[in-house]
Coordinates of C-alpha atoms in Angstrom, one line a residue:
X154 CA -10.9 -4.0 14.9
X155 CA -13.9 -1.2 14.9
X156 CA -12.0 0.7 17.4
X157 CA -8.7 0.9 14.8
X158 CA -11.3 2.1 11.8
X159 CA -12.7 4.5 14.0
X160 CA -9.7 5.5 15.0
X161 CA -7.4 5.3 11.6
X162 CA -10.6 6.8 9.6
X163 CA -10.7 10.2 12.2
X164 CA -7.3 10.7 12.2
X165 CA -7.0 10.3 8.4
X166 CA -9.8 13.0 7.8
X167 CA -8.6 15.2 10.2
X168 CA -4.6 15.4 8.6
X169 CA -5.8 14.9 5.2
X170 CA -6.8 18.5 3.5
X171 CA -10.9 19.1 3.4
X172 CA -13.3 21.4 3.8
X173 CA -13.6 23.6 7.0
X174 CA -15.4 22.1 9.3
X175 CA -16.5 19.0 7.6
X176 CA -14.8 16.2 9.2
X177 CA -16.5 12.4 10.9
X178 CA -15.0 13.2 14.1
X179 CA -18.2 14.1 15.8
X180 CA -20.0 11.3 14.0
X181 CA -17.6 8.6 14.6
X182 CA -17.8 9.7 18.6
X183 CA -21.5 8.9 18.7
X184 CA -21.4 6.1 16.4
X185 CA -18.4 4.8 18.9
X186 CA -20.6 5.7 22.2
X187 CA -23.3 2.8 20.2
X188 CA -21.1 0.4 18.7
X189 CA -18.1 0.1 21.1
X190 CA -17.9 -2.0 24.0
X191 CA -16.9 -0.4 27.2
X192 CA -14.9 2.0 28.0
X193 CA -14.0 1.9 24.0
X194 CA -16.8 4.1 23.6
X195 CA -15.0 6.7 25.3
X196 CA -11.5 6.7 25.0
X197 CA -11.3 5.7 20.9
X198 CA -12.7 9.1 20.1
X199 CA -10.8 10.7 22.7
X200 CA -7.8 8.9 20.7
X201 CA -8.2 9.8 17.4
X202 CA -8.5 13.6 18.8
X203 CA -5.0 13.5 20.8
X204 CA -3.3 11.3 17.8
X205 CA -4.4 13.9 15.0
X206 CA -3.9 16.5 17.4
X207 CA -0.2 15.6 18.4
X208 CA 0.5 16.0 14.2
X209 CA -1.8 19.2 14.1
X210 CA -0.6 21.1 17.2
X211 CA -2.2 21.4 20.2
X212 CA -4.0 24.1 21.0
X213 CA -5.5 26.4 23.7
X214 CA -8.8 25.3 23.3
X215 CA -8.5 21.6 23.1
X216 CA -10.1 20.8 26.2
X217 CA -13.6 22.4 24.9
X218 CA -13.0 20.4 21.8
X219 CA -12.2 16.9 23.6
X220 CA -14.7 17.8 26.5
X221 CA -17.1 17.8 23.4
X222 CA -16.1 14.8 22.0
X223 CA -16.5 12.7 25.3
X224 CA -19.9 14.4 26.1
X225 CA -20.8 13.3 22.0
X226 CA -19.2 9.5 22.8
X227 CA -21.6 9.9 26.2
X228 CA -24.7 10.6 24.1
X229 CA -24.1 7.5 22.2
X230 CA -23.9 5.2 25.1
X231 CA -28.1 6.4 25.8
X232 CA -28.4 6.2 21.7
X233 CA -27.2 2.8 22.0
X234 CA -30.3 1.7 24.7
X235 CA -32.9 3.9 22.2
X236 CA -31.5 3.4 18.9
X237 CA -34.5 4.0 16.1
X238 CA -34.2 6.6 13.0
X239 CA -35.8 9.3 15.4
X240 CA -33.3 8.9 18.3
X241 CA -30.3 9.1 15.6
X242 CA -31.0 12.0 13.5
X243 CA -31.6 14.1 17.2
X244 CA -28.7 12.9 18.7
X245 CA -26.6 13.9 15.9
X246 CA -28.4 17.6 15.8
X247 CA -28.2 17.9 19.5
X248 CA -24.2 16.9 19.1
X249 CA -23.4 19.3 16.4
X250 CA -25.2 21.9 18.5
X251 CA -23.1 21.0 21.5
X252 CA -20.0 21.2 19.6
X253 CA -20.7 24.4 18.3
X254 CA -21.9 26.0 21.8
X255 CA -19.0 24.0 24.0
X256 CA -16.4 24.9 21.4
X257 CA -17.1 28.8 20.4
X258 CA -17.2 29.4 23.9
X259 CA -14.0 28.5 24.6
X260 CA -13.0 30.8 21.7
X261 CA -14.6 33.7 23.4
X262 CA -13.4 33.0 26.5
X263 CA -9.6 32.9 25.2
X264 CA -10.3 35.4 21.9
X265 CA -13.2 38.0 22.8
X266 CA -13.6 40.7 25.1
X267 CA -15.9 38.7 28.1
X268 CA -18.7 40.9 27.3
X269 CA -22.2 39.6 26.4
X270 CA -21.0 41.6 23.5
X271 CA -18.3 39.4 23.0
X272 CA -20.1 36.6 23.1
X273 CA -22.6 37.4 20.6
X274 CA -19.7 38.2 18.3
X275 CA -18.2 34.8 18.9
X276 CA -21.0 33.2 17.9
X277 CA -22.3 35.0 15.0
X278 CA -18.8 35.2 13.0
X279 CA -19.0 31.3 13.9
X280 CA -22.4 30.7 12.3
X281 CA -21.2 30.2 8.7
X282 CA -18.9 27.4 10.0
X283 CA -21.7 25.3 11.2
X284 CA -23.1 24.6 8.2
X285 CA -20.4 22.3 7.4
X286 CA -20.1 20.8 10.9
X287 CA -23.9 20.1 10.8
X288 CA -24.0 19.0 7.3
X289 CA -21.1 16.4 7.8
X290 CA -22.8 15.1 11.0
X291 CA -26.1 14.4 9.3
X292 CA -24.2 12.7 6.4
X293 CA -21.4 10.9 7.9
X294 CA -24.0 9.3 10.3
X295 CA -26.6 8.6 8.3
X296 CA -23.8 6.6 6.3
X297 CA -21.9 5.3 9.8
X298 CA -25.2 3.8 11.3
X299 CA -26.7 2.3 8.5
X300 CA -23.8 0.7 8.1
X301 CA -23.4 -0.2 11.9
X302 CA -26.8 -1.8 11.6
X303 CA -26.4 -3.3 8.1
X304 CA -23.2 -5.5 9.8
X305 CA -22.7 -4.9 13.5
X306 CA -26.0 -5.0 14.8
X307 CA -26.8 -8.9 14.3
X308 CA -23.6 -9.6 15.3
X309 CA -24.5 -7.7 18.5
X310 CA -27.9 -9.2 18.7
X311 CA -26.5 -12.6 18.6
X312 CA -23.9 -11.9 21.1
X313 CA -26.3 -11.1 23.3
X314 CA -28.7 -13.9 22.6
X315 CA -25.9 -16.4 23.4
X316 CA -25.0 -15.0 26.6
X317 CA -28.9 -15.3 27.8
X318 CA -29.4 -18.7 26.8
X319 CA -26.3 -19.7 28.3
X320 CA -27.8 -18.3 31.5

């Protein structure tokens, strides 16, 4: 059922019209690396990607975007072993900085001249677009995890406890 919300709530704010930039996707990855059990934590971000993508178009740099994704869904399998306030607000800083390095790269490798010239113009005429992609991180998983821990974490925690008593 969390994998289908994950999934149905990505997609949805990826077709329906929003600000540039300011979208769960990279939060709901994380959140899904803690949350989801097994190889869930991988492949229902990497879903919600190829779903909204397949009504969006695909595009040249898709695999920069969905390597990001995975390598976001990957940081929240060690979040979900270290999880405190700390660990969450750095993980999602360190994710929106990966997906702005991973994913402007791949513009300048298909869009700039490969200079270092180049790629200092990629990534200063993508500055003003990270504001929005850090700002919805910060928000949508400060929201996302307190709500994780609010109703999934005892669940989790009692899960667990039943399978070590039984043992």
């Amino acid at each position: 059922m969390l994998a289908f919300l994950i999934i149905l709530f990505g997609f949805l704010s990826r077709i329906l019209v929003h600000t540039p930039n300011f979208s769960p996707v990279l939060s709901l990855a994380l959140f899904g690396g803690v949350y989801l059990k097994g190889r869930q934590s991988v492949w229902v971000p990497l879903a919600l990607m190829a779903l909204s993508d397949a009504i969006l178009g695909f595009y040249s740099g898709i695999v920069y975007t969905w390597g990001s994704i995975f390598l976001i869904s990957l940081m929240g399998l060690w979040l979900r072993n270290h999880k405190n306030l700390a660990n969450m607000i750095s993980m999602t800083l360190l994710s929106s900085i990966l997906f702005f390095v991973v994913t402007n790269f791949g513009a300048f490798l298909s869009l700039y001249p490969h200079t270092l010239a180049g790629l200092k113009q990629c990534y200063i005429l993508a500055i003003p677009f990270y504001r929005s992609t850090l700002m919805s991180s910060l928000a949508y998983s400060l929201v996302l995890f307190a709500v994780g821990e609010w109703l999934l974490a005892p669940k989790l925690q009692n899960s667990i406890s039943a399978t070590e008593s039984a043992v």
